[in-house]
Short mmCIF file of C-alpha atoms and ligand atoms in Angstrom, two decimals:
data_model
loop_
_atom_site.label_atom_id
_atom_site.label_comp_id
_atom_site.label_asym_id
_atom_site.label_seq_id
_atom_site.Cartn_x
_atom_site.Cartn_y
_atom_site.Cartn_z
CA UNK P 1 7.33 -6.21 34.70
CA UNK P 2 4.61 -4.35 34.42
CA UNK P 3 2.24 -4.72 31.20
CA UNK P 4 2.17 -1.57 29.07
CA UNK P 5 -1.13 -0.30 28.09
CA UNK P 6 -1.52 0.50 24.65
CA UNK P 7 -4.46 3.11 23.30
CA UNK P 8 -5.38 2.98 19.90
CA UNK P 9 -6.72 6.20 18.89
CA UNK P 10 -7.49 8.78 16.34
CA UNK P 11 -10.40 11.37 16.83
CA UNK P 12 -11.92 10.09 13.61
CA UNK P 13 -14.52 7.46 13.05
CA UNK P 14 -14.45 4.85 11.11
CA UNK P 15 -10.33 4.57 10.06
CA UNK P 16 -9.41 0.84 11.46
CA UNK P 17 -9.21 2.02 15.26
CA UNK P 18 -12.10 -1.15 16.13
CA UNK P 19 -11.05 -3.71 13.61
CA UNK P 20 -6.97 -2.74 14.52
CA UNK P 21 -7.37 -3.15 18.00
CA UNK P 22 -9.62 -6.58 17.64
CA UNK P 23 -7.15 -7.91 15.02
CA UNK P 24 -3.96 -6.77 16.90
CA UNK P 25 -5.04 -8.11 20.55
CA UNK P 26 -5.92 -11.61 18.98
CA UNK P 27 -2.56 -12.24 17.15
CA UNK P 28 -0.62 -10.70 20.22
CA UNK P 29 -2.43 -13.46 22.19
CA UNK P 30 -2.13 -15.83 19.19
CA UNK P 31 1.80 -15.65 19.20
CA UNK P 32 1.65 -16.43 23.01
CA UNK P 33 1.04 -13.62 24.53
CA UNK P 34 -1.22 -12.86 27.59
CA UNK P 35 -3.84 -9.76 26.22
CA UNK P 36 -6.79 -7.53 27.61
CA UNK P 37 -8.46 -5.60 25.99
CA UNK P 38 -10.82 -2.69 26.94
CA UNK P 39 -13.23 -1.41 25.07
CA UNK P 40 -13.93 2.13 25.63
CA UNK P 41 -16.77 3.05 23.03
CA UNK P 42 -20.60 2.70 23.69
CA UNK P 43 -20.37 1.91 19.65
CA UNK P 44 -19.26 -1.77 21.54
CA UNK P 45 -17.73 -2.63 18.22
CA UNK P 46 -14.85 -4.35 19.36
CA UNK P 47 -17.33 -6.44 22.09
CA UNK P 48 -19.44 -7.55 19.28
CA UNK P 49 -16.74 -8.03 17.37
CA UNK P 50 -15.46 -10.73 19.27
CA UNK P 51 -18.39 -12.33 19.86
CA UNK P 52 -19.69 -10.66 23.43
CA UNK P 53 -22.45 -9.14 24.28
CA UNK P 54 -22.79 -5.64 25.61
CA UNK P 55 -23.64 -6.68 28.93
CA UNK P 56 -25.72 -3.82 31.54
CA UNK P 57 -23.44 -2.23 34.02
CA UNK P 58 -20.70 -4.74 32.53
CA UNK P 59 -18.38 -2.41 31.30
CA UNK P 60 -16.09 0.59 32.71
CA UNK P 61 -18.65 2.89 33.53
CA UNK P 62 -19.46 2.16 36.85
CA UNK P 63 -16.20 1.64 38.02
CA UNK P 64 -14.94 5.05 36.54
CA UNK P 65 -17.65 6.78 38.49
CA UNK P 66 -15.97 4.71 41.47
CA UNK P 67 -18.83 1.40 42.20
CA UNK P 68 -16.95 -1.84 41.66
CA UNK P 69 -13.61 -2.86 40.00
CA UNK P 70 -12.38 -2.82 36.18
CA UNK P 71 -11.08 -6.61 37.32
CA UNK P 72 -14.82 -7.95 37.80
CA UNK P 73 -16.10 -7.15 34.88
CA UNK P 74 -13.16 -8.84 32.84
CA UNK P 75 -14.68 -11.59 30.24
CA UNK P 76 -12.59 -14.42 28.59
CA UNK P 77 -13.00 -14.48 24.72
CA UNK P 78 -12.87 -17.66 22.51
CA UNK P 79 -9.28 -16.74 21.55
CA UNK P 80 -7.23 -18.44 24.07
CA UNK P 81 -5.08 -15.95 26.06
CA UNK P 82 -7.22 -13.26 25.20
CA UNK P 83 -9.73 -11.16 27.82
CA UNK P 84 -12.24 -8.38 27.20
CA UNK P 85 -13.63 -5.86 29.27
CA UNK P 86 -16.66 -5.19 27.17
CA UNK P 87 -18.73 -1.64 26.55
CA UNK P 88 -21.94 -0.76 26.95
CA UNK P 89 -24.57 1.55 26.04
CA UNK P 90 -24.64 3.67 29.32
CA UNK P 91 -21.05 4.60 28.10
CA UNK P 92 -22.06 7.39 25.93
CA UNK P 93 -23.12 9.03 29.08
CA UNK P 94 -19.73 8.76 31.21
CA UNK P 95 -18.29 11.86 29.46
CA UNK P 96 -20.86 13.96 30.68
CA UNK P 97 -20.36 12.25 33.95
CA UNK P 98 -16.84 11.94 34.34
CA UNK P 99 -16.56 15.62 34.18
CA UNK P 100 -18.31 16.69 37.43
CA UNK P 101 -16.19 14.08 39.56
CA UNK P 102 -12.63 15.04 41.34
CA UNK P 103 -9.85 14.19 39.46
CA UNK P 104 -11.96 13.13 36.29
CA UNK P 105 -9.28 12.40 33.49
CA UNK P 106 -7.06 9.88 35.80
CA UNK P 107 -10.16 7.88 36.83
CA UNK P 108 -9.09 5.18 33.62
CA UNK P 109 -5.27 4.72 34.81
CA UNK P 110 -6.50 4.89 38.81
CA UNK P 111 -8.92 1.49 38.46
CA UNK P 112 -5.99 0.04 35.05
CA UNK P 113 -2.86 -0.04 37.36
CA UNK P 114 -3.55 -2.52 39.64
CA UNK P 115 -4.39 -4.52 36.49
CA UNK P 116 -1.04 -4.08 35.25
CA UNK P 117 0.65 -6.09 37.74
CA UNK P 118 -0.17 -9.95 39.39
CA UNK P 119 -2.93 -10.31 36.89
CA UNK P 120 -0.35 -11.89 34.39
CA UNK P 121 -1.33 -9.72 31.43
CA UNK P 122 1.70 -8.88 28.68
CA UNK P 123 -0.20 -6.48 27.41
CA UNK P 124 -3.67 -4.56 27.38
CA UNK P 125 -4.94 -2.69 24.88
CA UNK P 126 -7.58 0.72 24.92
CA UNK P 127 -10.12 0.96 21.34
CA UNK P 128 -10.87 4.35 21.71
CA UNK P 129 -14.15 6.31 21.07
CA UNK P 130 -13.91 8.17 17.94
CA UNK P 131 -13.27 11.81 19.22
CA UNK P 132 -10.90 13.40 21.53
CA UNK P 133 -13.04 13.54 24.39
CA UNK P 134 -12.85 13.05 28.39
CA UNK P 135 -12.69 9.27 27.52
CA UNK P 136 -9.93 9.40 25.10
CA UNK P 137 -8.31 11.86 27.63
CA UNK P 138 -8.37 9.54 30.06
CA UNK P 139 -7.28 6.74 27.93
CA UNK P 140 -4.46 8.96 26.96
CA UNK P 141 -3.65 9.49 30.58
CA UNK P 142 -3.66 5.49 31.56
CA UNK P 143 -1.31 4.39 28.57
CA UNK P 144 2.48 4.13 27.90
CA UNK P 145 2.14 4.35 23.87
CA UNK P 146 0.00 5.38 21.61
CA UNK P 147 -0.85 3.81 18.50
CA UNK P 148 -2.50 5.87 15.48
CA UNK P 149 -4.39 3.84 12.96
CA UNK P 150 -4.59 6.24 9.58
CA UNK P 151 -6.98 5.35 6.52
CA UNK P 152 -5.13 5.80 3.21
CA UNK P 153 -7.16 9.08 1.97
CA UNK P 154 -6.75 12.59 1.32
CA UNK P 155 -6.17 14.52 4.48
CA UNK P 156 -4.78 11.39 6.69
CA UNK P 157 -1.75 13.84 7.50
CA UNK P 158 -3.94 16.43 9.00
CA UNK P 159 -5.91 13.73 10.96
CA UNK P 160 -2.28 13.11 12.62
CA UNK P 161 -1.28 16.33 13.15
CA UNK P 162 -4.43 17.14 15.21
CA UNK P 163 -3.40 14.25 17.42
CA UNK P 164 0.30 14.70 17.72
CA UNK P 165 -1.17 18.44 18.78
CA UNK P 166 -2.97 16.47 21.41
CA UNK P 167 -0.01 14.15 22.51
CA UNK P 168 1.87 17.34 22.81
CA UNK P 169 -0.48 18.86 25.35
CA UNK P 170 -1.41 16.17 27.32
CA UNK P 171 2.44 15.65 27.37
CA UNK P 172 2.75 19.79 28.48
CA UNK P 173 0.03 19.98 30.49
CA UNK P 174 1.28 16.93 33.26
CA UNK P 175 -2.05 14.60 32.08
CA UNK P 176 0.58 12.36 30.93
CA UNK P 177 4.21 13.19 30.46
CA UNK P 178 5.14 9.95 29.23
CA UNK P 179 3.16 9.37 26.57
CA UNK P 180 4.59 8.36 23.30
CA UNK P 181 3.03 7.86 19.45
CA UNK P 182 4.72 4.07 19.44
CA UNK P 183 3.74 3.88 15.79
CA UNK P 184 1.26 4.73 12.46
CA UNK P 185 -0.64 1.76 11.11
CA UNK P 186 -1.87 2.23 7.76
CA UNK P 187 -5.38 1.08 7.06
CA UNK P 188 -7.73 0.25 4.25
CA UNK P 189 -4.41 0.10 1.75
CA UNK P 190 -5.72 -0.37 -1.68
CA UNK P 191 -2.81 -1.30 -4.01
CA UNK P 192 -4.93 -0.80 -7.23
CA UNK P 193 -5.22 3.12 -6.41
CA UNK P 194 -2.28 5.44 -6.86
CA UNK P 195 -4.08 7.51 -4.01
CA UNK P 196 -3.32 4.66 -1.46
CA UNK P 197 0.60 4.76 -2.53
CA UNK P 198 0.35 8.44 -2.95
CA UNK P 199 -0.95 8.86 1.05
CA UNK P 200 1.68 6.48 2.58
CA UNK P 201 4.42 7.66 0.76
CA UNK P 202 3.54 11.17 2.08
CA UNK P 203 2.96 9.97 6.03
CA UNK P 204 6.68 7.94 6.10
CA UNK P 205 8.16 10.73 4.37
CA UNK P 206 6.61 13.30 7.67
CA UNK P 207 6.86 10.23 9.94
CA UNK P 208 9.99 7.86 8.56
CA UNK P 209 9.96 5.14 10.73
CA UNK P 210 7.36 5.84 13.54
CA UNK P 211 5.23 4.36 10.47
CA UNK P 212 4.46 0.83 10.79
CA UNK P 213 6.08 -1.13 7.82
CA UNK P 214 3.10 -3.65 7.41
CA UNK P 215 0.35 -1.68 6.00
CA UNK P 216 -3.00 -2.98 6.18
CA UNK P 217 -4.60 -4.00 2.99
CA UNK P 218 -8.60 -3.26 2.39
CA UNK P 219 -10.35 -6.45 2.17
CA UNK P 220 -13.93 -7.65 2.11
CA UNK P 221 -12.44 -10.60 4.92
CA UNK P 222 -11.43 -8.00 7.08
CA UNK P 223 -14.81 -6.14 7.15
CA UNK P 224 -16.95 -9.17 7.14
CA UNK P 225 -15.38 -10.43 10.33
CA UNK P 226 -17.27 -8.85 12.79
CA UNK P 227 -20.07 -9.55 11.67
CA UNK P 228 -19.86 -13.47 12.70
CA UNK P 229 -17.98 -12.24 15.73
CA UNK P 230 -14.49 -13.57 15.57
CA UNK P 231 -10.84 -12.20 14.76
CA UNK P 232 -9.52 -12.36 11.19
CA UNK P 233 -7.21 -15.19 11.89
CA UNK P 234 -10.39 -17.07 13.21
CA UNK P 235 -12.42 -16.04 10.72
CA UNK P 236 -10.30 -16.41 7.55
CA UNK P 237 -6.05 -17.71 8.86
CA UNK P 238 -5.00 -17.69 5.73
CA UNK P 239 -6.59 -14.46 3.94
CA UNK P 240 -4.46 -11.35 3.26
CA UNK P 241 -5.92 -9.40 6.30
CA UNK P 242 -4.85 -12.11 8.48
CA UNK P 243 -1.49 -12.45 7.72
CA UNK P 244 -0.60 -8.33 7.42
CA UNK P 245 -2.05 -8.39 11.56
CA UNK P 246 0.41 -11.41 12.19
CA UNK P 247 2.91 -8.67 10.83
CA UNK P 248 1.70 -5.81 12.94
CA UNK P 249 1.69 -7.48 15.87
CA UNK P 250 5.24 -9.04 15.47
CA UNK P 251 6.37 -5.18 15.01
CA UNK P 252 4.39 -4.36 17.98
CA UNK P 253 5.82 -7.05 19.90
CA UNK P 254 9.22 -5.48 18.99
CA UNK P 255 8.44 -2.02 19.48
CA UNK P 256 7.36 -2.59 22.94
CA UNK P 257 10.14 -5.39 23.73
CA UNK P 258 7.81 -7.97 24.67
CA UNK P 259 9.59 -11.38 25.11
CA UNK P 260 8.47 -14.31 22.84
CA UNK P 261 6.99 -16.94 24.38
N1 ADP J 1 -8.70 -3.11 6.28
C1 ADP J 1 -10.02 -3.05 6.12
N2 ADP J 1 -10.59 -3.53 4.99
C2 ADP J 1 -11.94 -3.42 4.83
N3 ADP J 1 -12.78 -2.89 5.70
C3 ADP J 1 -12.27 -2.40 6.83
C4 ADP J 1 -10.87 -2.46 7.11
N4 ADP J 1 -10.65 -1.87 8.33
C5 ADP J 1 -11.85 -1.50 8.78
N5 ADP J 1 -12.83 -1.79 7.89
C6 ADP J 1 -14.27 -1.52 8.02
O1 ADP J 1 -14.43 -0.11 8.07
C7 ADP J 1 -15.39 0.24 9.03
C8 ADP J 1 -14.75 1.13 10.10
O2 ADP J 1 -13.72 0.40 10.75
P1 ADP J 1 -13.55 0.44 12.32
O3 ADP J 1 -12.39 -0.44 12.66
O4 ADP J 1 -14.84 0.14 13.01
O5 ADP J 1 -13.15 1.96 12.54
P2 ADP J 1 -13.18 2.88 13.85
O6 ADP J 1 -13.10 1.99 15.05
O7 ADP J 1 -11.98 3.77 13.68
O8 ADP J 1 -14.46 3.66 13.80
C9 ADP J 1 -15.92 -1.05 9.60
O9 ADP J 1 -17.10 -1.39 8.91
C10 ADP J 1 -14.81 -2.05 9.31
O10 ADP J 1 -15.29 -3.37 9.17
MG1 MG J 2 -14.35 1.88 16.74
#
């Protein structure tokens, strides 16, 4: 079979896209399963994040524009079962780019599907940049599902209707007619704050159950993380942040039938 691509998106900076995607790809490969993960902002957050460095000419840029292959540039991580294809700084540039070559918003999913197949991935996963621009586009038009973290605040419902407005179009407009929100994750959850229960209630009530059920707490574990370049469940197993992104990725396991190893 081949392994679904996952993007993890939402226009806006700073909501739990990075620290989702990090978290999520090392439990997947944690439970067993085989994981890549592509990091597609020149912020490199999720490269650092795991430990990597942002390596010149290392990352998708230069295969997008059409010199080399997304499979060289694949790195192994210190969580077994789990690969990176780092960012780098010249990534801020590809959008500008991108947009003067032929057939610029399927340049992602032209050098991603022969990864899909033979390279004995389960999964791979997309952190996207934090707008909705060519790269995000093109992220969009590589991937099966899409999956929307939201930060418990005032306004998260408008942040997801601008990007189920997006989905729709990119559906419409033949970028990607098979596209589909797979689920909401809930981020930065803080149980003391009625605002927290307030904004979740709200987004299942619009959503129901394309809402993840594990919501992801706000922790000073979570946040810290990166910063010594490892996972949660490397960093701190047995913290709450840890154990709500062994949930996630059991319901993302689910969601996209993956078999348990
Ligand atoms: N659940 C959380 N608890 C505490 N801090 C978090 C949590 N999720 C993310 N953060 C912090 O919030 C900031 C933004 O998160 P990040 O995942 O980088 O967002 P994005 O990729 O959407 O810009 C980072 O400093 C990150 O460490
Ligand atoms: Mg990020």
């Amino acid at each position: 079979m081949s392994a679904p691509v996952l993007a993890i998106a939402n226009q806006k900076g700073g909501v739990g896209k990075t620290t989702t995607s990090v978290n999520l790809a090392a439990c997947l490969a944690q439970q067993g399963h085989s994981v890549l993960l592509i990091d597609l902002d020149a912020q490199a957050n999720a490269t650092s994040g795991l430990g990597l460095e942002k390596r010149e000419g290392g990352s998708v840029y230069r295969p997008l524009l059409g010199d080399g292959t997304l499979a060289e540039r694949i790195q192994p991580t210190a969580v077994p079962r789990l690969s990176l294809l780092p960012s780098e700084v010249d990534l801020c540039g590809a959008e500008v780019e991108l947009a003067r070559m032929d057939d610029y918003l399927n340049r992602l999913k032209k050098g991603l599907d022969p990864l899909r197949d033979g390279h004995g991935y389960d999964v791979i996963l997309l952190d996207c940049p934090p707008s909705l621009g060519i790269l995000t586009l093109n992220a969009f038009a590589a991937s099966d599902r899409l999956v929307v973290p939201l930060q418990c605040e005032y306004f998260a419902l408008e942040g997801v209707a601008m990007i189920t407005r997006v989905l729709k179009q990119v559906r419409e407009t033949g970028i990607n007619p098979r596209l589909e929100l797979m689920g909401i994750v809930m981020t930065m959850f803080d149980a003391r704050t009625r605002l927290s229960q307030n904004v979740v209630a709200e987004v299942r009530q619009h959503f129901g159950e394309t809402v993840f059920e594990t919501v992801i707490p706000r922790t000073t574990r979570l946040a810290e993380a990166p910063s010594f370049g490892k996972p949660i469940i490397t960093y701190d197993p047995y913290s709450a942040g840890a154990a709500a992104y062994e949930v996630l990725a059991t319901e993302v396991a689910k969601r996209l039938g993956l078999r348990t190893p």
